[in-house]
Amino acid sequence: MEGPELVNSLRQLVISFEPYLRNASSYEQAQEVLLNLEAHDENFHRYQFVSQLRAKIDESLGGLIEDEFERFSMSQGSDVASDQKTVVQKVTDRVLKSREFENLTHYLRTNVSQAAQTLQNNFEQEFGSGRHGPDFEDVRDKRHSNEMDANMSFSSSYPGSLMFMNQDQAQKLAEELDPHRSLEDRQCSLHTLCSLAPLDVVASDQWSDIRRGLLAALEDPDLNLATKSLKFIAQGFSTVTSQTKELYLLLVDYLVDLCKKNLSRLKNGVDVRKSEHIRIIRSFRLLNEFQLIVPSYWIRCPEILVEQVIESTLKLFSMQHVSTVASSVTNIPMTALHLMALIDPKAMWFNKWMHGSYSRIPLLQKLDGQKKIIENAVKHCLEFTASRKIPFDLMSDISDTLSRVSNSDGHRMHYTRHEMDYIYFIHSLNLLGKLLCHKEGRKFFPIKVKDISEPISITKFLCSLIQLIVDPGNLVTVKYNPVSQQFDPGILVTDMLKVLCIHHDVTILCKDEVTNTLLSPISHWLDDEDTGGHACPESAYLHIADILAQLAASSQGRQHLLYGEGQDRFTRTKSSAAHIIADFAKKAINYDLPGDFAAPPSTIVTGSFVYICRQLYNTCEGLLAMNAYELHTTLAEALNEVSRELDMASTPTPGSDSGSDIDDPKKLSIWSDTLKDNLLNFAATPKGVLLLQQTHTMPECVSYMYSRYRNKLQVSKCEKFGYGTMVSQLAATAAGMVALRQSGFIQSIINNTWTVLECGLDDSPVFHGKIWAVEPVYKDAHKQLINLLKVLTSYAAVYEVLHEQPLPSHENYTFRQMPNTVIELIDRLVFVDKDIKIHSLFNYEQSHVFGLRMFGIIMSCLDTFLLIQSQYKIQEMLLSCQEANSINDRDIILDMLSFERNYILVKTYLIGGPSERVIPPRSISEDSSVSFPYPLFSTYPVPREYVPNVAGRSAMKQENELSHFLHETKNSVYESDWMERCRKTFGHLLETKPEQAKGHVMQELLEKVLESATNKQDEMTFPLITYSGTDSSLRSFNLTPVQELGVKIAVRYGMHLKLLNSGSDASENLTHLLKQCGHYLQQQQRGGSYSTLRFLRTKTYPGFDWFASTIFLLMNGNLDRSWRFLYQFSMLIASGYLWLPRLHRSVHMPTGLMTSGILPVFSSTGHNVELVLQSEFPLIYSAFRMSGYNVAQICENWLRQCFWNYLDWMDIVHYICVCILMGIDYQVYMCVAILKHMQQDILQHLQEQDLIIFLKEEPLRGFRVGEHLNFMKQLEKKFRKTILSDMQNISKP
C-alpha cells in the first residue's frame, strides 16, 4: 500500500463518497455516513483500497492473532468454547497493544497521508471533468452525430462532483460566465461549474446571473462552449427535484430562441454535419430524454412544477415558421415538432405524459390554450392523406438516392424536407391517436383547421386516415424494401385504429361512415364496381380485417357490426357490416366473387375475414344475426374439399412431378387448420354446437382443439379465455362427449387427475414433498375436480361413457396402474370397497374423498344418479362401508370419509327443495357444542332428523280470485280473449297471494288452459296421434331399470309432500302412466339402430320422465286425469321443452336434428338464456365465461328434472303453470330470473373457483316464482319477438 497504486485505490474510494455527500444535509450527517460506510454501501468490500487494507492486516497481524489463540487454547483447554467471547476480547486487547499493531498503524498513517496529499495537490487533474464517468472532453473532437447524441444523454454523462460551492465562488462563477468575458474565462468557469452539484448551483442566490451566462453559452458560436453548457444541464437532469424545473426551463428557452433563428434555415432539411444543425439535434435529444423519464417522478413533484414544464413544452412545440415566399420544396410550415419527430417519431413523450392522470389533466388543460399544435397535426395528416406522397428513401435502411448521405458507420447524416414532413406525419398520427383514446382529448374535436371551411370531426378525420388503407392510390405502384414496412402508412394507421379498438370506449369507431369506409373495397368487390383501374393490394385487405377483428372483440364494436349505428339490438338489417363481411367470406370460400374486379383472394385474406365472422357467431346474438348465411355448412364443405386435396397430394401418381409445387401441401394444411379452427368456434354457443354436429366435422375439430390444448396454444389473438367454455359446451351433448373421448381429451383429464392424486407416468425423483393437505380436496386436486365436472355434469355425456359399462374386475391393483377411462377412474376412486383397492392407493383417504366428492356432485343430476344406482348400486356400497366403519356395529366413526358417504346417502335418498329436506354438512361444526348434530346411519330409511315435516293438502275447497274466474268462465274457454284474461288473473294471484296458487285450483287451471289452447290451430305444433296401446301391449312394455327406480323416488317424494294417499297404488298408477306415455311416444319415433350414439339406440327415452311424474303428483296420483292431460298436451309447442321424452327420436324433427341427440331445451332454451344474459346481465355472462362453465348446461340440468331438488314443490307447480299459460318463452325468462336472483352468489363463487359445484349442489334458496313474475314480464316485452319465434321454429336449428 504505497506509491501510485495506493493513490489510485484511494481515489476510487473517495469518488464513491460523492452520492453520500450530495444527499447529506449537514457536515455532521456526512461525517456520520462516511464513518459507517460499510453499512450503507453494498460495494464497500469490493473497493481496491479496502482489499489492499485487508491484505496488509492479514500480512502484518495474521500470524500474531493465530499465535495468541493457540496460546489461550493450550492454557484453558476445553473451556475455550464456553467462554468464547472472553477469549476474543483478550486476544483483541493483546493485539492492539502489540508492537506489530503500532508499526502497522504508523505505516498506514504515513502512506495514506502522503497519497491524500498527492490527490489534494493535483485535485483538478485527479477529480476534474473526464477523470471518471464518460470521457466527455474527447467527444468534442468527434463529428459523428450519433456519437455526439449518445454523449448528450444525461442518463450516462453525469460525472462525479466533489466540490461544495460557497457564495463567493458562486458570485465569481456568475461573473466569469458573463458573455463579455474572454472565451478562456467562460470555458474555465463552465469547467468548474460541471464539477459542482447542479441542484446546488440552481439553489444558490446567484442562479439568475448564472442562468444568463449559461443561456449565452448555449447560444455562443463556439460549439465547445455550448457543449459544456448542455453537459451541465444534462447533469441536472440525472435527478428530478423542484430545482430541475429551472434547468428544463433554461433548455426550453434556449430552444425557443434557437427555433426562432433556425427554423427558416431548415426548409431544405437537416444535415447533422453542420454545426448549427448539430446544436439543434443534440438539444432536442436532451429535451426528449428528460421528457421520457420525468413522468416516473411526476407524483413526487409539486403541481406547479408539472404545470410549468408542460406549459413551456407546449409553448416550444407550438412554434412554426411560415414562409412568406412560396417554396419549391413544400408548402407545409416548418415547426419545432418536425425536429422533435426526428428524435421521437412515435411521440413516446406524449404517450408517457398522457398515461397518468397527474400529468394528463394539466396537459389537456394547457393544450386547450395551445390548440395550434393539434390543428397543425390534424392539418398535416389530412394534407398527407390527400397527396399520399411518401419519401420512400426514408422507408429503407439502404438507399441509392442522392439525398441519402451516411457516415462510415452507415448512420443517416442528412434528412430531406420531404422526409422530415413524413416523420412529422408519423409523429402527428401517434399524438392524435393517443389523444383520441381519452374522453377529454376527444373534446378537441370538431376542430377548425386553417384553409378548411368546415370543422374537422373525429369521424371525418378517421375516414380520411382510412383512405390510406382502402385507397392507396399511387402508393402501391412504388416498390420499396420490405424491411421498411414499419414506415408504411397503412400499417401506421392500422396500429392506431387497433389501439382505439382496444380502448374501453370504442364509440368513435362505431359509426356507419367509418365502417363503410373500411369496407368500401369489400363492397366494391361484391358489387363488381370499377374503382379507377386499380385494386387494393392484399395487405390492404389484411389491414381491414385486422381492424375489424379488433373491433369485434369488444361488446360495443360487436354490436355495431351486427346492427349498425343507432339500431336497436336484434334489429336485422342486411346493410350492417356483419352481413357484408359474411357475404364476402362465404363467396370467397366458394370462389364465387366477381372475377372482373380482381384475382380471387388468397386463403390468408379469406381466413382473416372468416375470423371476423367467427368472433361474431361465437356469441349468441352474433349467431342469431348470421345464421342465415349457413357459414358452418360452407366451412365444412371447404374442409372436406381440402381434405380430399391433401389426400391426393400425399399420394403421388405416376408421371407426376413431386417437386413442382412443393409448398402446396403446406398451404393446404394451414388452410385446413384455419377451417377447423373457425368451425370449432361454433361450439362456443349451445345452438352452435348443434350446427357443428350437423356438419359431421365435430371429431376433426375436437381433435384439432385437443392438439392446441396439449401444446398450450392460445385460442386466438383476441380471445381472453381458454378452451374451457367450448369443452363444457361440447360435453353437454352426447356427440360432443364421444368426440372428446375419441380425441384423447377425456383420457388426458383423467391422467392429470391421477397424477395429482396419486402418481404420474414417469418415475422421476421428487425432491420436494407435497404440502400436507388440510382440506379434503386441496388446491391442486380441486382444479382437477373442476375439469372433471365440466365434462361429467350432463346426463347425456355420462350416459355415453357409463351406460352398460361394468366396473373393471381385477385380481390385483398396482400403485403405478393409471386409469384411462371414466369407468376405471370410478373403480379406483369411488368403489374402494376392497382391501386390495385400498392398498393400491398411496393416499387412500384423500383420493377416496375426491372420488366421493366428484360422485356426489354429478349425482345432483337425478338421471345420473338413477343410472349409477341402477348399474352399480352405489347406495348399497356406501351403506356397507358405513357399517364396516362402525364400532361394535353401533356407532359410526366420525371421519371425512364417513361424512362424505353420509352426505351422498341422504342426498340421493331424499327428494325436495330447500325447505323440504335437510342435507347434512360434510364436516364437523366448529360453533356447535355437539361435534356433529346429525346421526350417521348404515341402513335405509334415513333418520327423521333429515326429514322436515311438510304441511299436507287441505281438504277444504280453496276459494280465491283465480278459482272464481275459472268457475265463472267455464263455458267460455274457447273465446279469443279468455287466455289473456286468465293470464292477468293468474299473474295477479301469483304476485299477491302465491300461497293460494296450489292444489285443485292449479289442476283446474292447467286443464282449462289446455282445453283452450288445443282448440286454436296456431297453438298446435304437433299432430295428435291416435293412441294404439292395449292392455296386452302395455303389459309387454317394460320400463328400464332407471325408470323403475325413478318411480320409487317420485312416489316417495309424493308421500313426503302428502300428495299421495297410498304408496303401493301410486307406484302402480305411475308405472302404468309411464308405460302409456312410452308406448304413445314410440308411435312417433324413428328407428335408432343406425346411430353411433348410445343415447339414441334405446327405444325408450334413456332417462326418467320427470315431467310426467310432476303432472302425476300435481293431479294427486289420478291416473286418468294425468294421462288425459299429457295426451292433449303433446300437441303444444311447450311439450317439446317441458316434456323432454316428447322429442326423443321423434318423427316430427328433421333427420339431421333428430340424429344429433341434442334436445331443444339445450340448443334453444339454453341458447336464449345466454342471449339474454349477454345483453342484460354481462357480469353473470362473464362469470360463466371466466369459470369455463356454461349457462346452458346448468339450465338443462334444472329443466331436465323440472327443478326437483332445486325448488320447493309449490314453485315447481308455478313454473309448470307459468310456462304453459304465459308462453313457453317464459322458460327462458324463468332461468334468467333465477340467475339474476343468484348474481351475488355467482360472483362470489367465481372468486372461490367453485361456481360449478355451487350451481350443481345448492338448491335455489329464497327464489319464489311469484316474486319474479313482473321481471319476467319485462323480459317478455323486450325479447318475446326474438325468443318465442326461435323456440316455435323447433324443427330448424
CSV table of C-alpha atoms in Angstrom, one decimal, residues 223 250 343 374 461 639 749 782 902 905 948 1048 1091 1122 1185:
chain,number,residue,atom,x,y,z
A,223,LEU,CA,-19.5,24.7,-30.2
A,250,LEU,CA,-33.5,27.1,-19.3
A,343,ILE,CA,-35.8,12.2,-32.3
A,374,ILE,CA,-53.4,19.9,-32.6
A,461,PHE,CA,-60.6,12.6,-39.6
A,639,LEU,CA,-62.8,-28.6,-45.2
A,749,ILE,CA,-58.0,-35.1,-17.8
A,782,HIS,CA,-59.7,-29.0,-6.7
A,902,ASN,CA,-73.4,-39.8,4.8
A,905,LEU,CA,-76.7,-41.3,1.2
A,948,PRO,CA,-88.7,-32.0,8.0
A,1048,LYS,CA,-89.9,-45.3,-6.3
A,1091,SER,CA,-76.9,-44.1,-34.7
A,1122,SER,CA,-102.8,-37.3,-15.7
A,1185,ARG,CA,-67.1,-17.5,-19.4
